[in-house]
Short mmCIF file of N, CA and C and ligand atoms in Angstrom, two decimals:
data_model
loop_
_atom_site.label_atom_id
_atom_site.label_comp_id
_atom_site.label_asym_id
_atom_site.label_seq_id
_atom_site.Cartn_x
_atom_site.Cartn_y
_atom_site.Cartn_z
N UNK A 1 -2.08 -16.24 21.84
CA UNK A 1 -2.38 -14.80 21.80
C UNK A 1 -2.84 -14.38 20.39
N UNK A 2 -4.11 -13.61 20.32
CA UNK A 2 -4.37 -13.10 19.23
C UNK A 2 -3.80 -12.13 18.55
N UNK A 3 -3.49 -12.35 17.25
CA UNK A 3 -2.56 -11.05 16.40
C UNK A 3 -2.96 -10.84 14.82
N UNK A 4 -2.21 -9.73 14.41
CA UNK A 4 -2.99 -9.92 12.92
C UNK A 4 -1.74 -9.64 12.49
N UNK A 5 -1.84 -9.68 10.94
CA UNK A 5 -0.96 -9.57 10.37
C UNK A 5 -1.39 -9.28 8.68
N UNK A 6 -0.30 -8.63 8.42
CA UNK A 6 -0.67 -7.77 6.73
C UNK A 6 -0.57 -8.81 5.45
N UNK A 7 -1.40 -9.10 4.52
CA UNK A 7 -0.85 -9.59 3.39
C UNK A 7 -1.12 -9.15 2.43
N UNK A 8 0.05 -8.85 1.38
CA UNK A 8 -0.18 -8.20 0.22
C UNK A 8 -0.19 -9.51 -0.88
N UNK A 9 -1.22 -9.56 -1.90
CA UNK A 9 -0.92 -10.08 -2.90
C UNK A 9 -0.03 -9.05 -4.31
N UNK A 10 1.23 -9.05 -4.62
CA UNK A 10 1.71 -8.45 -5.01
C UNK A 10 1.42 -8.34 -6.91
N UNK A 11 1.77 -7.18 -7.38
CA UNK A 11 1.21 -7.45 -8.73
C UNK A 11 1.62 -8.65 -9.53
N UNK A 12 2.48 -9.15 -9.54
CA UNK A 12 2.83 -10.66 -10.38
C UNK A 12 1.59 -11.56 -10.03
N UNK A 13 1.33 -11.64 -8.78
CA UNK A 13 0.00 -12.23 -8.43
C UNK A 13 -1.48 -12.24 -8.52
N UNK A 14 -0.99 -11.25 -9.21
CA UNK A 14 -2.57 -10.52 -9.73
C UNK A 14 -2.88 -10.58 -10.93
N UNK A 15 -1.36 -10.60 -11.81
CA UNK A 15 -0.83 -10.43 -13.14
C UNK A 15 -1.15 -12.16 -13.34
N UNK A 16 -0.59 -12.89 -12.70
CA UNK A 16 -0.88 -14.41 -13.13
C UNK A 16 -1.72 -14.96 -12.52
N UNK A 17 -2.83 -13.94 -12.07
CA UNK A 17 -4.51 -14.70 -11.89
C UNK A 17 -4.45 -15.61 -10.68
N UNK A 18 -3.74 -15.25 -9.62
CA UNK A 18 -2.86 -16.35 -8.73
C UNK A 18 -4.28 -16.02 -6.99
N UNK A 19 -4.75 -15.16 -7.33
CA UNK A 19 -5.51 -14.43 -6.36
C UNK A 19 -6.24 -15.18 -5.49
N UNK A 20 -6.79 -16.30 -6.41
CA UNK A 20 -8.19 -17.81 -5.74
C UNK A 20 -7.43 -19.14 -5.08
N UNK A 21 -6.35 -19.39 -5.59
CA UNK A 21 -4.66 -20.17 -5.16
C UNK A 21 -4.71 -19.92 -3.95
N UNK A 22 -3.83 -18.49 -3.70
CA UNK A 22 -3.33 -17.75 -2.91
C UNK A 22 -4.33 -17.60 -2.03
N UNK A 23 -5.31 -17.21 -1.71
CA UNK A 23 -6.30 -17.28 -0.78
C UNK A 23 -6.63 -18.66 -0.37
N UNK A 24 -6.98 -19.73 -1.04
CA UNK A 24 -7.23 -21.17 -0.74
C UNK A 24 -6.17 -21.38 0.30
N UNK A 25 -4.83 -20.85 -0.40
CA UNK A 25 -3.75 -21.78 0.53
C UNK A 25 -3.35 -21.23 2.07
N UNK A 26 -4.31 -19.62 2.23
CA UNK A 26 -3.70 -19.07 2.97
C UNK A 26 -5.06 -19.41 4.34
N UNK A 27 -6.38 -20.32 4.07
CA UNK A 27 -7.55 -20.87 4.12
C UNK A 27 -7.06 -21.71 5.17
N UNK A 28 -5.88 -22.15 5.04
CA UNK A 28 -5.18 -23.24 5.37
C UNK A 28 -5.21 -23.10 6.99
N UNK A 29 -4.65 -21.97 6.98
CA UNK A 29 -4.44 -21.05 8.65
C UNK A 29 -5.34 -21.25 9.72
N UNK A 30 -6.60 -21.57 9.31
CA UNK A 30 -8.10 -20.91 9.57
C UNK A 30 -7.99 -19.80 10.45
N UNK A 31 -7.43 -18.86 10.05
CA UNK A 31 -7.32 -17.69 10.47
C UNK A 31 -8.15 -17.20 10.26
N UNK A 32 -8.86 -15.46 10.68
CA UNK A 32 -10.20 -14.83 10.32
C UNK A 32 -9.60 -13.49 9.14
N UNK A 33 -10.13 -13.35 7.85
CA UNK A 33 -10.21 -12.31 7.24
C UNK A 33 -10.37 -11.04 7.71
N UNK A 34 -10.06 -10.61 8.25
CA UNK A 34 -10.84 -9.30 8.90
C UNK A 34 -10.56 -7.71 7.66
N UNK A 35 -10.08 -7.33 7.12
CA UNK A 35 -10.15 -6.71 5.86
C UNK A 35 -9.28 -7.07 4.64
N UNK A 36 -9.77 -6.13 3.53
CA UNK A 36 -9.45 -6.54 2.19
C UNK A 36 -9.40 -5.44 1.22
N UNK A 37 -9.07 -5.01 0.65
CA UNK A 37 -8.96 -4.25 -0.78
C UNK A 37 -8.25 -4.27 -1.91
N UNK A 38 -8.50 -3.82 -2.94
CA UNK A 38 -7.43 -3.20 -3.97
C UNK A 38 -6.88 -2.13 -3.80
N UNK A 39 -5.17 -1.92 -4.41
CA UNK A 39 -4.99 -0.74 -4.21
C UNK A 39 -3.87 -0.13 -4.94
N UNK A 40 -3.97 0.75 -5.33
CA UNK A 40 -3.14 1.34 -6.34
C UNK A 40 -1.87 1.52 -6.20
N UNK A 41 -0.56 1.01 -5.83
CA UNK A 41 -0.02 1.67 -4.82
C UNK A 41 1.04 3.19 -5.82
N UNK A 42 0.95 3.90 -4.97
CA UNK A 42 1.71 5.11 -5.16
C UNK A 42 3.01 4.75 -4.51
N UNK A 43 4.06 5.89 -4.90
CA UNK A 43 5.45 5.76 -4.81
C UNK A 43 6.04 5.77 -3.75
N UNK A 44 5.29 6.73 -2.90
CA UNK A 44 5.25 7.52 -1.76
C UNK A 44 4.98 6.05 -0.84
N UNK A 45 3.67 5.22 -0.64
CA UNK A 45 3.28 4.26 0.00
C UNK A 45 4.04 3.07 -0.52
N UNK A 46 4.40 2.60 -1.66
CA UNK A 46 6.11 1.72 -1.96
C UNK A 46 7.10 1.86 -1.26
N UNK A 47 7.39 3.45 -1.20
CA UNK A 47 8.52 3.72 -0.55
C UNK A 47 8.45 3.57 1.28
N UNK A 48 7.16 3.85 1.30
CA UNK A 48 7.52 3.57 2.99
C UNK A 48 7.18 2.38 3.67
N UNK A 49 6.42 1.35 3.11
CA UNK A 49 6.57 -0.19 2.90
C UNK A 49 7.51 -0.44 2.87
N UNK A 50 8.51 -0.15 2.35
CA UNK A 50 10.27 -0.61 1.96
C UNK A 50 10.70 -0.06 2.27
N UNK A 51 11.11 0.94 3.20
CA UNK A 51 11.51 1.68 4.14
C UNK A 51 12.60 1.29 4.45
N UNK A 52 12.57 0.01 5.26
CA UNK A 52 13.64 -0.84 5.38
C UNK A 52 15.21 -1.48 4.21
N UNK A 53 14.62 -1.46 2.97
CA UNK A 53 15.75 -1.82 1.88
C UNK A 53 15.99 -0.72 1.19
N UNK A 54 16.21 0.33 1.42
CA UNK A 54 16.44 1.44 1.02
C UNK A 54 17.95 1.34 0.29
N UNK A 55 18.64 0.73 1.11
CA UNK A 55 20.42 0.32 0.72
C UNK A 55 20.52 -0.63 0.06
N UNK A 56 19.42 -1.28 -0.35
CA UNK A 56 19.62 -2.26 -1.32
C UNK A 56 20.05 -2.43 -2.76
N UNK A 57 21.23 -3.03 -3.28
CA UNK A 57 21.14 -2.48 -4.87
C UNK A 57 19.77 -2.83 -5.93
N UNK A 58 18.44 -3.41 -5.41
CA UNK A 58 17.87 -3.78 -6.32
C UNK A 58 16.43 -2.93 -5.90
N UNK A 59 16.92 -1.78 -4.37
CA UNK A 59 15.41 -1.16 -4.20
C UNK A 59 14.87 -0.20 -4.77
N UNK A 60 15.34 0.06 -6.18
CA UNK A 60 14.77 0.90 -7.68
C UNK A 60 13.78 0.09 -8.11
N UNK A 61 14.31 -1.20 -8.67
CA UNK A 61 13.51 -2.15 -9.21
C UNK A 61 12.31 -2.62 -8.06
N UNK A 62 12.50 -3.18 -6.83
CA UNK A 62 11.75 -3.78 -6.05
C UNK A 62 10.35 -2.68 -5.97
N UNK A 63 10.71 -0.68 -5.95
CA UNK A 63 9.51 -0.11 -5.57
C UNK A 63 8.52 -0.20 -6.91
N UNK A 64 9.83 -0.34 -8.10
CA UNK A 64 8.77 -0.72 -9.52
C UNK A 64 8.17 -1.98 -9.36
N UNK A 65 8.45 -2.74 -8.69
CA UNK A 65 7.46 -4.45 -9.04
C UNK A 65 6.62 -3.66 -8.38
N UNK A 66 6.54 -3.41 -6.49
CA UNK A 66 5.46 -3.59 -5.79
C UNK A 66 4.61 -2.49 -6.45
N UNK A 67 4.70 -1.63 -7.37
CA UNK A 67 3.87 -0.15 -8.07
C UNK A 67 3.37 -0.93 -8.91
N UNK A 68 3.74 -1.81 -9.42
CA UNK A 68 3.37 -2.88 -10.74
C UNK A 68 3.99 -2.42 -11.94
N UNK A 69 4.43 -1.61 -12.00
CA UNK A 69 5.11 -1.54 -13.36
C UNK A 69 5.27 -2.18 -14.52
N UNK A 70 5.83 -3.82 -13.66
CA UNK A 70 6.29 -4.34 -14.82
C UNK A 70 4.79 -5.85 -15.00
N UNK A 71 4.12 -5.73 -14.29
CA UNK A 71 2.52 -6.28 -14.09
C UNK A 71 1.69 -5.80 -14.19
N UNK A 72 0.98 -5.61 -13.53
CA UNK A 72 -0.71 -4.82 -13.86
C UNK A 72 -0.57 -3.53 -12.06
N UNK A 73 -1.00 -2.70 -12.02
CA UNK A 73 -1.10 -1.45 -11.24
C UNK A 73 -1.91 -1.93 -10.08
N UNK A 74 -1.83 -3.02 -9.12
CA UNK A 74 -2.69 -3.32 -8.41
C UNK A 74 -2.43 -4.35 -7.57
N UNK A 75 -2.83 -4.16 -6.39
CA UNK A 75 -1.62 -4.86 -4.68
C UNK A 75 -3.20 -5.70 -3.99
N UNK A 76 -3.57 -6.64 -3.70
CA UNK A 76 -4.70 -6.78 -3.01
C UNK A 76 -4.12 -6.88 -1.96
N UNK A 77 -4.24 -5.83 -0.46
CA UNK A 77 -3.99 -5.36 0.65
C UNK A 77 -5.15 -6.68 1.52
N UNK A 78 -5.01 -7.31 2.95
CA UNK A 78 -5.67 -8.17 3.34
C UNK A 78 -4.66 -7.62 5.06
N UNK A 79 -5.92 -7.90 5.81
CA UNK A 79 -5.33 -8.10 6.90
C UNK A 79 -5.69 -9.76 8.01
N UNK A 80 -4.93 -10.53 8.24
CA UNK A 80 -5.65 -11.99 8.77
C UNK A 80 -5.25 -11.68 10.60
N UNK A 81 -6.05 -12.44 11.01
CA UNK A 81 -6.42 -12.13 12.42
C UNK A 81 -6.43 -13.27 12.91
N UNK A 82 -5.82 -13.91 14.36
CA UNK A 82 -6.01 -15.05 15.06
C UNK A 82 -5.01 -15.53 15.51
N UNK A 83 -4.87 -16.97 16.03
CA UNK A 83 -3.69 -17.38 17.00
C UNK A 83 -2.78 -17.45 16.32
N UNK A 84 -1.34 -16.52 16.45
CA UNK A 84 0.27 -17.01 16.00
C UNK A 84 0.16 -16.19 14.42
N UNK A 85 -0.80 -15.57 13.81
CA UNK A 85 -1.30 -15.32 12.41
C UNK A 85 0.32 -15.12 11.70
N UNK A 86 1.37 -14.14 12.52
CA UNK A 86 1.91 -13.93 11.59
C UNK A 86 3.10 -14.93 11.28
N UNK A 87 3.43 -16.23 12.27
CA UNK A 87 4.46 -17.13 12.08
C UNK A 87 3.14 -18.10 10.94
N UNK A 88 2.15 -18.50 11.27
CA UNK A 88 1.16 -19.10 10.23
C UNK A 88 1.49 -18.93 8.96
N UNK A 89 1.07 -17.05 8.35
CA UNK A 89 1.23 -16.83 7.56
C UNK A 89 2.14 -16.97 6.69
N UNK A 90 3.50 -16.68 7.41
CA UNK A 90 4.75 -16.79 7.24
C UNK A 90 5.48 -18.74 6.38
N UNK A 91 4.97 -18.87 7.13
CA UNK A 91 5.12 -20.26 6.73
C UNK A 91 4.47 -21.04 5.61
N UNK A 92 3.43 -20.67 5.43
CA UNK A 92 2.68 -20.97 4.14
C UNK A 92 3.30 -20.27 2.97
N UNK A 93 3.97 -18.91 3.79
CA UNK A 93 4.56 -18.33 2.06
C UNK A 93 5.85 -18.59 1.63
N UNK A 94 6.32 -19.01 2.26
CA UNK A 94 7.70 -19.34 2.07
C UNK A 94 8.77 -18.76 2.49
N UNK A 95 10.31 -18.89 1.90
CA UNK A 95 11.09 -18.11 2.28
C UNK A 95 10.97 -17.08 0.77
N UNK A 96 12.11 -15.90 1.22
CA UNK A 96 11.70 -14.68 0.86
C UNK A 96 12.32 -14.92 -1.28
N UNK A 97 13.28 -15.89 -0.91
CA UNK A 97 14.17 -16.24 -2.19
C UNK A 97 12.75 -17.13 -2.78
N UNK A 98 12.26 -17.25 -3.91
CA UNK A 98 11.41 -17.91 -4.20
C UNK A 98 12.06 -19.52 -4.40
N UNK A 99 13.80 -19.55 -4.61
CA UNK A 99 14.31 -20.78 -5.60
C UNK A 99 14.52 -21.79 -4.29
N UNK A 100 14.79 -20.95 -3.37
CA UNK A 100 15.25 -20.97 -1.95
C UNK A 100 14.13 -21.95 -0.87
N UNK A 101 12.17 -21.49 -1.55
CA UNK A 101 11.64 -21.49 -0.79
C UNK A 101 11.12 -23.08 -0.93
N UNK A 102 10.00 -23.20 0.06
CA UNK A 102 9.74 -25.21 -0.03
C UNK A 102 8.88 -24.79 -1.03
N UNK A 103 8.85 -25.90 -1.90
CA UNK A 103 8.49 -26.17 -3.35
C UNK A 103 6.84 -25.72 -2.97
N UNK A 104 6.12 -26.60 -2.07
CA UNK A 104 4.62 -26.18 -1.80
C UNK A 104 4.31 -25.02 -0.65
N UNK A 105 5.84 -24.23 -1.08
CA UNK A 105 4.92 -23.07 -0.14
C UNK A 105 4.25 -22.01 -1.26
N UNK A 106 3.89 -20.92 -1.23
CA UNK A 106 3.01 -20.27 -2.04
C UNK A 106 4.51 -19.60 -3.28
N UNK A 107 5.22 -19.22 -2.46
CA UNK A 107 6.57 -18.34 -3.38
C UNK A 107 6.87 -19.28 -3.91
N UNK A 108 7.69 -20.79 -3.06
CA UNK A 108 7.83 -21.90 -3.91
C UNK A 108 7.45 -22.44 -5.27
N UNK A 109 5.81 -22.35 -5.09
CA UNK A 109 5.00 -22.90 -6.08
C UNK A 109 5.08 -21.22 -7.22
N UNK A 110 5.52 -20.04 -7.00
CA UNK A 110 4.94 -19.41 -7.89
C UNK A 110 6.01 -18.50 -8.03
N UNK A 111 6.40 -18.37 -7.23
CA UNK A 111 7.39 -16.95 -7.81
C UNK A 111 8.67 -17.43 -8.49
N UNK A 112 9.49 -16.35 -8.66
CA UNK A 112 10.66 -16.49 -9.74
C UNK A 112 12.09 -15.09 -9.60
N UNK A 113 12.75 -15.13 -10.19
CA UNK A 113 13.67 -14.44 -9.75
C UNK A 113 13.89 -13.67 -11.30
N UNK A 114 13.74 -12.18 -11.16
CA UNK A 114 13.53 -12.00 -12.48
C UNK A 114 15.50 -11.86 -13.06
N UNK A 115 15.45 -11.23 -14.44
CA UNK A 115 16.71 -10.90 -14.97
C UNK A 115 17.27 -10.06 -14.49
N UNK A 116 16.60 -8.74 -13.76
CA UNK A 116 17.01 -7.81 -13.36
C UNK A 116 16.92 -7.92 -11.16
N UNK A 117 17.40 -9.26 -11.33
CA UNK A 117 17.54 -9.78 -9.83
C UNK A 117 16.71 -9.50 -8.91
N UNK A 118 15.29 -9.29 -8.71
CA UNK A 118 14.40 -9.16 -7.97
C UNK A 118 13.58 -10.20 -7.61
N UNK A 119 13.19 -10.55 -6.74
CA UNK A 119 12.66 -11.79 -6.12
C UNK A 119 10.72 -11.76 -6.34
N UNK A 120 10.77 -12.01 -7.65
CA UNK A 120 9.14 -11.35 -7.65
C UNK A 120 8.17 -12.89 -6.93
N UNK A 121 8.27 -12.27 -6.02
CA UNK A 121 7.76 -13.86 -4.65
C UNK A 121 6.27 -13.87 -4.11
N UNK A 122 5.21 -13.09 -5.21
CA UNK A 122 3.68 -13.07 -4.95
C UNK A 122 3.07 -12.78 -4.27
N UNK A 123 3.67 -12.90 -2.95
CA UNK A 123 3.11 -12.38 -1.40
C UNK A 123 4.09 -11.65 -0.69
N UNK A 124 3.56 -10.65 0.15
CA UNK A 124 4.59 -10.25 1.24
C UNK A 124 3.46 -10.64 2.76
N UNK A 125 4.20 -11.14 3.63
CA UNK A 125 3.42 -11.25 4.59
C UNK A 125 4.48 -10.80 5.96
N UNK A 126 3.97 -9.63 6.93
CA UNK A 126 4.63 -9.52 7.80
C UNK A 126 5.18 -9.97 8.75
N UNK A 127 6.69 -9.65 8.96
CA UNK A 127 7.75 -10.31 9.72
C UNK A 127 7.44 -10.82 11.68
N UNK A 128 7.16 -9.72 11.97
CA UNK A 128 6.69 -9.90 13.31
C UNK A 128 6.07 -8.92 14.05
N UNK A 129 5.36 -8.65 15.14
CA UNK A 129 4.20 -7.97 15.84
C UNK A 129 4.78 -6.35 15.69
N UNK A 130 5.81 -5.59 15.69
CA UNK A 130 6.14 -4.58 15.40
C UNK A 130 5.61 -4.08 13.90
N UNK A 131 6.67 -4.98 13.03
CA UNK A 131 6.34 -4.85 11.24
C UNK A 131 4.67 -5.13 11.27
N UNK A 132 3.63 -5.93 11.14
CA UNK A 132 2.76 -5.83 11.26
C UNK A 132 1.96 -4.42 11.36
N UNK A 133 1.91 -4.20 12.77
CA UNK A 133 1.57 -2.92 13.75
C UNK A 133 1.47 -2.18 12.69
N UNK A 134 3.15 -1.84 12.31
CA UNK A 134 3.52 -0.44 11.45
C UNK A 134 2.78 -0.59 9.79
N UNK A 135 3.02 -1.90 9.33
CA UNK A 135 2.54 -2.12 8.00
C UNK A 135 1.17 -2.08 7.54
N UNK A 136 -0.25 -2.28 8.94
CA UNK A 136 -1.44 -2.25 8.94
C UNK A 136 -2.15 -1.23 9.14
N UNK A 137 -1.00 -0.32 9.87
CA UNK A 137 -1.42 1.27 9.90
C UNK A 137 -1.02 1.90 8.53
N UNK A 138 0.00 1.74 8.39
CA UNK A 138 0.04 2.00 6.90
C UNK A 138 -1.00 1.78 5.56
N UNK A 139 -1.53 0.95 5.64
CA UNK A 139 -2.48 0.49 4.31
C UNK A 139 -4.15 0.52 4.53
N UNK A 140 -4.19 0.85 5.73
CA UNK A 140 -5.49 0.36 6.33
C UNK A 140 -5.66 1.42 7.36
N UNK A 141 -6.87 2.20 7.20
CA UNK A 141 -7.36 2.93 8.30
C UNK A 141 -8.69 1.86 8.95
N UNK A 142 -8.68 3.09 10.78
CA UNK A 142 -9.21 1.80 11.59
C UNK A 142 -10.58 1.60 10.64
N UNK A 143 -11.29 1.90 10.01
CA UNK A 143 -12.80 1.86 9.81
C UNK A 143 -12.76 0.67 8.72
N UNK A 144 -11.54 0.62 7.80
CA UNK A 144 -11.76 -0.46 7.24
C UNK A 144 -10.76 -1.99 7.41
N UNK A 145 -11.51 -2.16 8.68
CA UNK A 145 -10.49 -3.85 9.77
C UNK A 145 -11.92 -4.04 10.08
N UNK A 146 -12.56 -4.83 10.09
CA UNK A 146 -13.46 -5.11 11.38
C UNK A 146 -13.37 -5.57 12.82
N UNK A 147 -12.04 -5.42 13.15
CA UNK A 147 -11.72 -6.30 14.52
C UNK A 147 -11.62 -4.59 14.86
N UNK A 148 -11.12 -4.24 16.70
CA UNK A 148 -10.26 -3.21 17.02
C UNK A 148 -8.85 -3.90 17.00
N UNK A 149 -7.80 -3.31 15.42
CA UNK A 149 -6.72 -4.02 15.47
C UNK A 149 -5.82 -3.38 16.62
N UNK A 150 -5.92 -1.77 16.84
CA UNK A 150 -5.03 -0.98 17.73
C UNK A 150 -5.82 0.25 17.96
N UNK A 151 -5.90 0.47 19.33
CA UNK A 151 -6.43 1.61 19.85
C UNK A 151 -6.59 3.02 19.18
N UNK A 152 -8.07 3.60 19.20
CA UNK A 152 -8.30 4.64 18.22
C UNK A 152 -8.82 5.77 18.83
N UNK A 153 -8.42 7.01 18.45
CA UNK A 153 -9.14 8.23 18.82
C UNK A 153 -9.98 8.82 17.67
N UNK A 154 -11.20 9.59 17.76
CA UNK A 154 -11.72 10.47 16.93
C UNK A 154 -10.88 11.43 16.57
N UNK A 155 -10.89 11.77 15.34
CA UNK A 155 -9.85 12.94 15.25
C UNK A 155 -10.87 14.17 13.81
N UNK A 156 -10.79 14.92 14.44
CA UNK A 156 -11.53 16.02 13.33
C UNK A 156 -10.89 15.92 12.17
N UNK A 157 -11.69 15.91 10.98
CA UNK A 157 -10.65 16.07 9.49
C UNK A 157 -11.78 16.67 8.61
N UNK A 158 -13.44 17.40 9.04
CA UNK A 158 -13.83 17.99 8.49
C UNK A 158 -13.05 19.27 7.38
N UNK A 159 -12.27 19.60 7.95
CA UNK A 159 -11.15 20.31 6.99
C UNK A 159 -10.18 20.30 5.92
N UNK A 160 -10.10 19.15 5.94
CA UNK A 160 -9.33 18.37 4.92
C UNK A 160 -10.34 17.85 3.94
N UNK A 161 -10.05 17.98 2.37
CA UNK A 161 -10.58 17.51 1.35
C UNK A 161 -10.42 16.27 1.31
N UNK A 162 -11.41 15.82 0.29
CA UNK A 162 -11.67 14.28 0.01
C UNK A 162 -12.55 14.30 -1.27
N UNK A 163 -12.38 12.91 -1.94
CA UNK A 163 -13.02 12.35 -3.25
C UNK A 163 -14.20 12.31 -2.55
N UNK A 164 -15.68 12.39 -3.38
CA UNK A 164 -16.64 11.80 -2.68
C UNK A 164 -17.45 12.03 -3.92
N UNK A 165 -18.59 10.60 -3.76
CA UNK A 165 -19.61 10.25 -5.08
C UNK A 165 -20.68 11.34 -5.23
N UNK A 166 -20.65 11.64 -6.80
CA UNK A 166 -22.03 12.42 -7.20
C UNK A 166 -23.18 12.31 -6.65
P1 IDP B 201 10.20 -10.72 3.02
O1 IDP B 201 9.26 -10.22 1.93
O2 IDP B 201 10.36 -12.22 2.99
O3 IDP B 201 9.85 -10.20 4.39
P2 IDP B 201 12.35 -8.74 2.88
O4 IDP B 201 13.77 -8.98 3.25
O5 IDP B 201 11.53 -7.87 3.77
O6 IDP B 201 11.67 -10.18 2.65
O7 IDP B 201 12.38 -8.14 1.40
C1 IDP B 201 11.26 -7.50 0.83
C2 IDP B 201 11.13 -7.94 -0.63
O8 IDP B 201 12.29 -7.52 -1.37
C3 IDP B 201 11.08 -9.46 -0.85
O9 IDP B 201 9.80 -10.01 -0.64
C4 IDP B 201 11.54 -9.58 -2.28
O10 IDP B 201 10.50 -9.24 -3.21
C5 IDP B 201 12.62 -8.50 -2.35
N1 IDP B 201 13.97 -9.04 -2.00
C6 IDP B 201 14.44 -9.29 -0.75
N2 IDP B 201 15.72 -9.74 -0.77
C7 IDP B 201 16.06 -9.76 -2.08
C8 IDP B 201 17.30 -10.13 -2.76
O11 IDP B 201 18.31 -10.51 -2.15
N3 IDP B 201 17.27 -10.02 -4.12
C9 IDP B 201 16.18 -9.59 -4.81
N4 IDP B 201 15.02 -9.24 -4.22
C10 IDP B 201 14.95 -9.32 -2.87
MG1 MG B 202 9.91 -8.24 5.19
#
């Protein structure tokens, strides 16, 4: 069954130039790219990404890594598409502990556990077809996926402001 699934390259990964790696290894899948960006993330979009560790003692620090704070200000957002994508994905990145994870999975090979106990683990890749769903609507509107990831309506927003080029 076809599925997609979210991957963030997180700022440590961006911060240690890890971006051409991390894509090679994720090549691996032969899964299909279907979108991509940079993205700034705000506090507001940290916070509801992590939604889930809210009770965590380290989810102060964790919304500062994924904001970049303590790296460079910048998440490369990806969505991969194809058979099983998100157990695939999953597996190439490792487990979530980087010390924890197999030596040649991507966290394995790169991440680290900082002083202030956060698992700065390079990738996040979504858990299963729900998390996905919710995490791709989140980062990604339909126009920029090229697949139909989930059913869409037109919706008027002539009314609502927007940035737009000189
Ligand atoms: P996942 O990224 O493997 O799905 P989650 O449990 O969803 O793992 O946790 C989200 C992120 O929070 C992890 O990728 C990692 O950066 C951080 N994290 C999770 N558990 C711990 C922990 O026990 N200590 C420190 N950081 C953690
Ligand atoms: Mg998770």
């Amino acid at each position: 069954m076809k599925e997609q699934t979210l991957i963030l390259i997180k700022p440590d990964g961006l911060k240690k130039s890890l971006t051409g790696n991390v894509l090679t290894r994720l090549s691996e899948t032969k899964l299909d790219i279907v979108a991509a960006k940079i993205v700034k993330v705000s506090r507001k979009l940290a916070e509801t990404h992590y939604r889930h560790m809210k009770k965590k003692p380290f989810y102060e620090e964790l919304i500062r890594y994924i904001m970049g704070e303590y790296h460079k200000r910048k998440v490369m957002a990806m969505v991969y598409w194809g058979d099983g994508a998100i157990s695939k994905v999953r597996e190439i990145c490792g487990s979530t502990d980087p010390e924890e994870a197999d030596a040649v999975s991507i966290r394995g090979a790169y991440g680290r556990i900082t002083t202030k106990g956060v698992y700065e683990n390079v990738i996040h890749a979504s858990t299963n077809r729900e998390e996905a769903e919710r995490e791709i609507k989140l980062w990604f509107e339909p126009d920029e996926i090229i697949v139909d990831a989930y059913p869409t309506k037109i919706a008027e927003t002539a009314r609502h402001k927007k940035r737009v080029w000189i």
